[in-house]
Amino acid sequence: MEQPDVDEPVFLISAAAELAGMHAQTLRQYDRLGLVVPRRRPGGGRRYSLRDVATLREVQRMSQDEGINLAGIARILALTKRVTQLEHEVERLRPRADVGSRIFTTGPTGNVVIVERGRRARRDEGRAIVLWAGLPSEDEQTDG
Protein backbone atom coordinates (compact mmCIF):
# COMPACT_ATOMS: atom_id res chain seq x y z
CA MET A 1 0.00 0.00 0.00
CA GLU A 2 1.30 3.42 -0.93
CA GLN A 3 2.07 5.90 1.85
CA PRO A 4 0.11 9.17 1.70
CA ASP A 5 1.99 12.34 0.80
CA VAL A 6 2.28 14.23 4.10
CA ASP A 7 2.56 17.53 2.22
CA GLU A 8 -0.53 17.07 0.04
CA PRO A 9 -3.11 19.72 1.03
CA VAL A 10 -6.27 17.66 1.34
CA PHE A 11 -8.10 18.69 4.52
CA LEU A 12 -10.68 21.45 4.76
CA ILE A 13 -10.29 23.72 7.77
CA SER A 14 -13.09 21.91 9.61
CA ALA A 15 -11.46 18.50 9.13
CA ALA A 16 -8.00 19.80 10.05
CA ALA A 17 -9.40 21.46 13.17
CA GLU A 18 -11.06 18.22 14.23
CA LEU A 19 -7.91 16.18 13.58
CA ALA A 20 -5.83 18.67 15.58
CA GLY A 21 -8.38 18.91 18.38
CA MET A 22 -8.88 22.65 17.91
CA HIS A 23 -11.56 25.08 16.88
CA ALA A 24 -11.49 26.23 13.24
CA GLN A 25 -11.18 29.84 14.44
CA THR A 26 -7.90 28.90 16.15
CA LEU A 27 -6.56 27.62 12.82
CA ARG A 28 -7.55 30.88 11.16
CA GLN A 29 -5.72 32.81 13.88
CA TYR A 30 -2.60 30.66 13.49
CA ASP A 31 -2.77 31.27 9.74
CA ARG A 32 -2.93 35.05 10.29
CA LEU A 33 0.01 34.86 12.70
CA GLY A 34 2.03 32.75 10.27
CA LEU A 35 2.35 29.79 12.65
CA VAL A 36 0.70 27.23 10.36
CA VAL A 37 -0.04 28.59 6.91
CA PRO A 38 -2.09 26.18 4.78
CA ARG A 39 -2.15 26.20 1.02
CA ARG A 40 -5.00 28.03 -0.66
CA ARG A 41 -7.37 26.84 -3.34
CA PRO A 42 -8.05 29.17 -6.29
CA GLY A 43 -11.23 30.33 -4.54
CA GLY A 44 -9.27 31.15 -1.37
CA GLY A 45 -10.27 28.11 0.69
CA ARG A 46 -7.66 26.71 3.06
CA ARG A 47 -6.37 23.17 2.56
CA TYR A 48 -4.25 21.54 5.27
CA SER A 49 -1.80 18.67 4.83
CA LEU A 50 -0.96 15.90 7.29
CA ARG A 51 2.25 17.81 8.08
CA ASP A 52 0.17 20.93 8.84
CA VAL A 53 -2.05 18.90 11.20
CA ALA A 54 1.03 17.51 12.98
CA THR A 55 2.39 21.06 13.33
CA LEU A 56 -0.95 22.24 14.72
CA ARG A 57 -0.81 19.49 17.33
CA GLU A 58 2.75 20.46 18.21
CA VAL A 59 1.77 24.14 18.54
CA GLN A 60 -1.05 23.13 20.85
CA ARG A 61 1.28 20.93 22.92
CA MET A 62 3.89 23.67 23.29
CA SER A 63 1.23 26.21 24.21
CA GLN A 64 -0.78 24.11 26.66
CA ASP A 65 1.77 21.69 28.11
CA GLU A 66 4.91 23.82 28.01
CA GLY A 67 3.30 27.24 28.54
CA ILE A 68 5.14 28.80 25.59
CA ASN A 69 3.53 31.91 24.13
CA LEU A 70 2.72 32.15 20.42
CA ALA A 71 5.71 34.41 19.67
CA GLY A 72 7.99 31.81 21.25
CA ILE A 73 6.33 29.03 19.31
CA ALA A 74 6.77 30.99 16.07
CA ARG A 75 10.49 31.34 16.83
CA ILE A 76 10.82 27.64 17.65
CA LEU A 77 9.07 26.67 14.40
CA ALA A 78 11.30 29.04 12.39
CA LEU A 79 14.46 27.65 14.00
CA THR A 80 13.29 24.07 13.47
CA LYS A 81 12.72 24.83 9.79
CA ARG A 82 16.19 26.39 9.54
CA VAL A 83 17.81 23.36 11.18
CA THR A 84 16.08 21.11 8.63
CA GLN A 85 17.34 23.32 5.78
CA LEU A 86 20.88 23.18 7.16
CA GLU A 87 20.71 19.40 7.56
CA HIS A 88 19.72 19.10 3.89
CA GLU A 89 22.58 21.43 2.94
CA VAL A 90 25.08 19.29 4.89
CA GLU A 91 23.80 16.16 3.14
CA ARG A 92 24.10 17.90 -0.22
CA LEU A 93 27.69 18.96 0.51
CA ARG A 94 28.86 15.77 2.25
CA PRO A 95 29.83 13.95 -0.99
CA ARG A 96 32.22 16.80 -1.80
CA ALA A 97 34.26 16.06 1.31
CA ASP A 98 37.02 13.59 0.58
CA VAL A 99 36.55 10.31 2.43
CA GLY A 100 40.24 10.34 3.38
CA SER A 101 42.28 13.15 4.81
CA ARG A 102 43.82 15.79 2.61
CA ILE A 103 46.98 17.70 3.33
CA PHE A 104 47.64 21.13 1.98
CA THR A 105 50.14 23.84 2.73
CA THR A 106 49.87 27.58 2.81
CA GLY A 107 52.60 30.02 2.01
CA PRO A 108 53.32 33.33 3.77
CA THR A 109 51.04 35.17 1.32
CA GLY A 110 48.13 32.83 2.02
CA ASN A 111 48.29 30.85 -1.22
CA VAL A 112 47.18 27.23 -0.80
CA VAL A 113 48.97 24.27 -2.35
CA ILE A 114 47.52 20.77 -2.10
CA VAL A 115 50.10 18.10 -1.38
CA GLU A 116 49.60 14.81 -3.18
CA ARG A 117 49.05 11.71 -1.08
CA GLY A 118 52.29 10.00 -0.23
CA ARG A 119 54.42 13.12 -0.76
CA ARG A 120 55.94 15.33 1.89
CA ALA A 121 55.47 19.05 2.10
CA ARG A 122 58.73 20.95 2.21
CA ARG A 123 59.09 22.96 5.40
CA ASP A 124 61.92 25.12 4.13
CA GLU A 125 59.67 27.34 2.02
CA GLY A 126 57.98 29.11 4.94
CA ARG A 127 54.77 27.15 4.62
CA ALA A 128 52.45 25.90 7.33
CA ILE A 129 51.21 22.33 7.10
CA VAL A 130 47.51 21.77 7.73
CA LEU A 131 45.72 18.44 8.02
CA TRP A 132 42.17 18.57 6.65
CA ALA A 133 40.12 15.83 8.27
CA GLY A 134 36.91 16.52 6.36
CA LEU A 135 33.39 16.19 7.73
CA PRO A 136 32.80 13.45 10.32
CA SER A 137 30.54 10.62 9.31
CA GLU A 138 27.15 10.27 10.99
CA ASP A 139 28.56 7.38 13.08
CA GLU A 140 31.39 9.58 14.34
CA GLN A 141 28.92 12.36 15.21
CA THR A 142 26.72 10.09 17.32
CA ASP A 143 29.56 8.29 19.12
CA GLY A 144 30.35 11.06 21.29
C-alpha positions as YAML, in Angstrom:
chain: A
units: angstrom
residues:
- id: 1
  name: MET
  ca: [0.00, 0.00, 0.00]
- id: 2
  name: GLU
  ca: [1.30, 3.42, -0.93]
- id: 3
  name: GLN
  ca: [2.07, 5.90, 1.85]
- id: 4
  name: PRO
  ca: [0.11, 9.17, 1.70]
- id: 5
  name: ASP
  ca: [1.99, 12.34, 0.80]
- id: 6
  name: VAL
  ca: [2.28, 14.23, 4.10]
- id: 7
  name: ASP
  ca: [2.56, 17.53, 2.22]
- id: 8
  name: GLU
  ca: [-0.53, 17.07, 0.04]
- id: 9
  name: PRO
  ca: [-3.11, 19.72, 1.03]
- id: 10
  name: VAL
  ca: [-6.27, 17.66, 1.34]
- id: 11
  name: PHE
  ca: [-8.10, 18.69, 4.52]
- id: 12
  name: LEU
  ca: [-10.68, 21.45, 4.76]
- id: 13
  name: ILE
  ca: [-10.29, 23.72, 7.77]
- id: 14
  name: SER
  ca: [-13.09, 21.91, 9.61]
- id: 15
  name: ALA
  ca: [-11.46, 18.50, 9.13]
- id: 16
  name: ALA
  ca: [-8.00, 19.80, 10.05]
- id: 17
  name: ALA
  ca: [-9.40, 21.46, 13.17]
- id: 18
  name: GLU
  ca: [-11.06, 18.22, 14.23]
- id: 19
  name: LEU
  ca: [-7.91, 16.18, 13.58]
- id: 20
  name: ALA
  ca: [-5.83, 18.67, 15.58]
- id: 21
  name: GLY
  ca: [-8.38, 18.91, 18.38]
- id: 22
  name: MET
  ca: [-8.88, 22.65, 17.91]
- id: 23
  name: HIS
  ca: [-11.56, 25.08, 16.88]
- id: 24
  name: ALA
  ca: [-11.49, 26.23, 13.24]
- id: 25
  name: GLN
  ca: [-11.18, 29.84, 14.44]
- id: 26
  name: THR
  ca: [-7.90, 28.90, 16.15]
- id: 27
  name: LEU
  ca: [-6.56, 27.62, 12.82]
- id: 28
  name: ARG
  ca: [-7.55, 30.88, 11.16]
- id: 29
  name: GLN
  ca: [-5.72, 32.81, 13.88]
- id: 30
  name: TYR
  ca: [-2.60, 30.66, 13.49]
- id: 31
  name: ASP
  ca: [-2.77, 31.27, 9.74]
- id: 32
  name: ARG
  ca: [-2.93, 35.05, 10.29]
- id: 33
  name: LEU
  ca: [0.01, 34.86, 12.70]
- id: 34
  name: GLY
  ca: [2.03, 32.75, 10.27]
- id: 35
  name: LEU
  ca: [2.35, 29.79, 12.65]
- id: 36
  name: VAL
  ca: [0.70, 27.23, 10.36]
- id: 37
  name: VAL
  ca: [-0.04, 28.59, 6.91]
- id: 38
  name: PRO
  ca: [-2.09, 26.18, 4.78]
- id: 39
  name: ARG
  ca: [-2.15, 26.20, 1.02]
- id: 40
  name: ARG
  ca: [-5.00, 28.03, -0.66]
- id: 41
  name: ARG
  ca: [-7.37, 26.84, -3.34]
- id: 42
  name: PRO
  ca: [-8.05, 29.17, -6.29]
- id: 43
  name: GLY
  ca: [-11.23, 30.33, -4.54]
- id: 44
  name: GLY
  ca: [-9.27, 31.15, -1.37]
- id: 45
  name: GLY
  ca: [-10.27, 28.11, 0.69]
- id: 46
  name: ARG
  ca: [-7.66, 26.71, 3.06]
- id: 47
  name: ARG
  ca: [-6.37, 23.17, 2.56]
- id: 48
  name: TYR
  ca: [-4.25, 21.54, 5.27]
- id: 49
  name: SER
  ca: [-1.80, 18.67, 4.83]
- id: 50
  name: LEU
  ca: [-0.96, 15.90, 7.29]
- id: 51
  name: ARG
  ca: [2.25, 17.81, 8.08]
- id: 52
  name: ASP
  ca: [0.17, 20.93, 8.84]
- id: 53
  name: VAL
  ca: [-2.05, 18.90, 11.20]
- id: 54
  name: ALA
  ca: [1.03, 17.51, 12.98]
- id: 55
  name: THR
  ca: [2.39, 21.06, 13.33]
- id: 56
  name: LEU
  ca: [-0.95, 22.24, 14.72]
- id: 57
  name: ARG
  ca: [-0.81, 19.49, 17.33]
- id: 58
  name: GLU
  ca: [2.75, 20.46, 18.21]
- id: 59
  name: VAL
  ca: [1.77, 24.14, 18.54]
- id: 60
  name: GLN
  ca: [-1.05, 23.13, 20.85]
- id: 61
  name: ARG
  ca: [1.28, 20.93, 22.92]
- id: 62
  name: MET
  ca: [3.89, 23.67, 23.29]
- id: 63
  name: SER
  ca: [1.23, 26.21, 24.21]
- id: 64
  name: GLN
  ca: [-0.78, 24.11, 26.66]
- id: 65
  name: ASP
  ca: [1.77, 21.69, 28.11]
- id: 66
  name: GLU
  ca: [4.91, 23.82, 28.01]
- id: 67
  name: GLY
  ca: [3.30, 27.24, 28.54]
- id: 68
  name: ILE
  ca: [5.14, 28.80, 25.59]
- id: 69
  name: ASN
  ca: [3.53, 31.91, 24.13]
- id: 70
  name: LEU
  ca: [2.72, 32.15, 20.42]
- id: 71
  name: ALA
  ca: [5.71, 34.41, 19.67]
- id: 72
  name: GLY
  ca: [7.99, 31.81, 21.25]
- id: 73
  name: ILE
  ca: [6.33, 29.03, 19.31]
- id: 74
  name: ALA
  ca: [6.77, 30.99, 16.07]
- id: 75
  name: ARG
  ca: [10.49, 31.34, 16.83]
- id: 76
  name: ILE
  ca: [10.82, 27.64, 17.65]
- id: 77
  name: LEU
  ca: [9.07, 26.67, 14.40]
- id: 78
  name: ALA
  ca: [11.30, 29.04, 12.39]
- id: 79
  name: LEU
  ca: [14.46, 27.65, 14.00]
- id: 80
  name: THR
  ca: [13.29, 24.07, 13.47]
- id: 81
  name: LYS
  ca: [12.72, 24.83, 9.79]
- id: 82
  name: ARG
  ca: [16.19, 26.39, 9.54]
- id: 83
  name: VAL
  ca: [17.81, 23.36, 11.18]
- id: 84
  name: THR
  ca: [16.08, 21.11, 8.63]
- id: 85
  name: GLN
  ca: [17.34, 23.32, 5.78]
- id: 86
  name: LEU
  ca: [20.88, 23.18, 7.16]
- id: 87
  name: GLU
  ca: [20.71, 19.40, 7.56]
- id: 88
  name: HIS
  ca: [19.72, 19.10, 3.89]
- id: 89
  name: GLU
  ca: [22.58, 21.43, 2.94]
- id: 90
  name: VAL
  ca: [25.08, 19.29, 4.89]
- id: 91
  name: GLU
  ca: [23.80, 16.16, 3.14]
- id: 92
  name: ARG
  ca: [24.10, 17.90, -0.22]
- id: 93
  name: LEU
  ca: [27.69, 18.96, 0.51]
- id: 94
  name: ARG
  ca: [28.86, 15.77, 2.25]
- id: 95
  name: PRO
  ca: [29.83, 13.95, -0.99]
- id: 96
  name: ARG
  ca: [32.22, 16.80, -1.80]
- id: 97
  name: ALA
  ca: [34.26, 16.06, 1.31]
- id: 98
  name: ASP
  ca: [37.02, 13.59, 0.58]
- id: 99
  name: VAL
  ca: [36.55, 10.31, 2.43]
- id: 100
  name: GLY
  ca: [40.24, 10.34, 3.38]
- id: 101
  name: SER
  ca: [42.28, 13.15, 4.81]
- id: 102
  name: ARG
  ca: [43.82, 15.79, 2.61]
- id: 103
  name: ILE
  ca: [46.98, 17.70, 3.33]
- id: 104
  name: PHE
  ca: [47.64, 21.13, 1.98]
- id: 105
  name: THR
  ca: [50.14, 23.84, 2.73]
- id: 106
  name: THR
  ca: [49.87, 27.58, 2.81]
- id: 107
  name: GLY
  ca: [52.60, 30.02, 2.01]
- id: 108
  name: PRO
  ca: [53.32, 33.33, 3.77]
- id: 109
  name: THR
  ca: [51.04, 35.17, 1.32]
- id: 110
  name: GLY
  ca: [48.13, 32.83, 2.02]
- id: 111
  name: ASN
  ca: [48.29, 30.85, -1.22]
- id: 112
  name: VAL
  ca: [47.18, 27.23, -0.80]
- id: 113
  name: VAL
  ca: [48.97, 24.27, -2.35]
- id: 114
  name: ILE
  ca: [47.52, 20.77, -2.10]
- id: 115
  name: VAL
  ca: [50.10, 18.10, -1.38]
- id: 116
  name: GLU
  ca: [49.60, 14.81, -3.18]
- id: 117
  name: ARG
  ca: [49.05, 11.71, -1.08]
- id: 118
  name: GLY
  ca: [52.29, 10.00, -0.23]
- id: 119
  name: ARG
  ca: [54.42, 13.12, -0.76]
- id: 120
  name: ARG
  ca: [55.94, 15.33, 1.89]
- id: 121
  name: ALA
  ca: [55.47, 19.05, 2.10]
- id: 122
  name: ARG
  ca: [58.73, 20.95, 2.21]
- id: 123
  name: ARG
  ca: [59.09, 22.96, 5.40]
- id: 124
  name: ASP
  ca: [61.92, 25.12, 4.13]
- id: 125
  name: GLU
  ca: [59.67, 27.34, 2.02]
- id: 126
  name: GLY
  ca: [57.98, 29.11, 4.94]
- id: 127
  name: ARG
  ca: [54.77, 27.15, 4.62]
- id: 128
  name: ALA
  ca: [52.45, 25.90, 7.33]
- id: 129
  name: ILE
  ca: [51.21, 22.33, 7.10]
- id: 130
  name: VAL
  ca: [47.51, 21.77, 7.73]
- id: 131
  name: LEU
  ca: [45.72, 18.44, 8.02]
- id: 132
  name: TRP
  ca: [42.17, 18.57, 6.65]
- id: 133
  name: ALA
  ca: [40.12, 15.83, 8.27]
- id: 134
  name: GLY
  ca: [36.91, 16.52, 6.36]
- id: 135
  name: LEU
  ca: [33.39, 16.19, 7.73]
- id: 136
  name: PRO
  ca: [32.80, 13.45, 10.32]
- id: 137
  name: SER
  ca: [30.54, 10.62, 9.31]
- id: 138
  name: GLU
  ca: [27.15, 10.27, 10.99]
- id: 139
  name: ASP
  ca: [28.56, 7.38, 13.08]
- id: 140
  name: GLU
  ca: [31.39, 9.58, 14.34]
- id: 141
  name: GLN
  ca: [28.92, 12.36, 15.21]
- id: 142
  name: THR
  ca: [26.72, 10.09, 17.32]
- id: 143
  name: ASP
  ca: [29.56, 8.29, 19.12]
- id: 144
  name: GLY
  ca: [30.35, 11.06, 21.29]
...
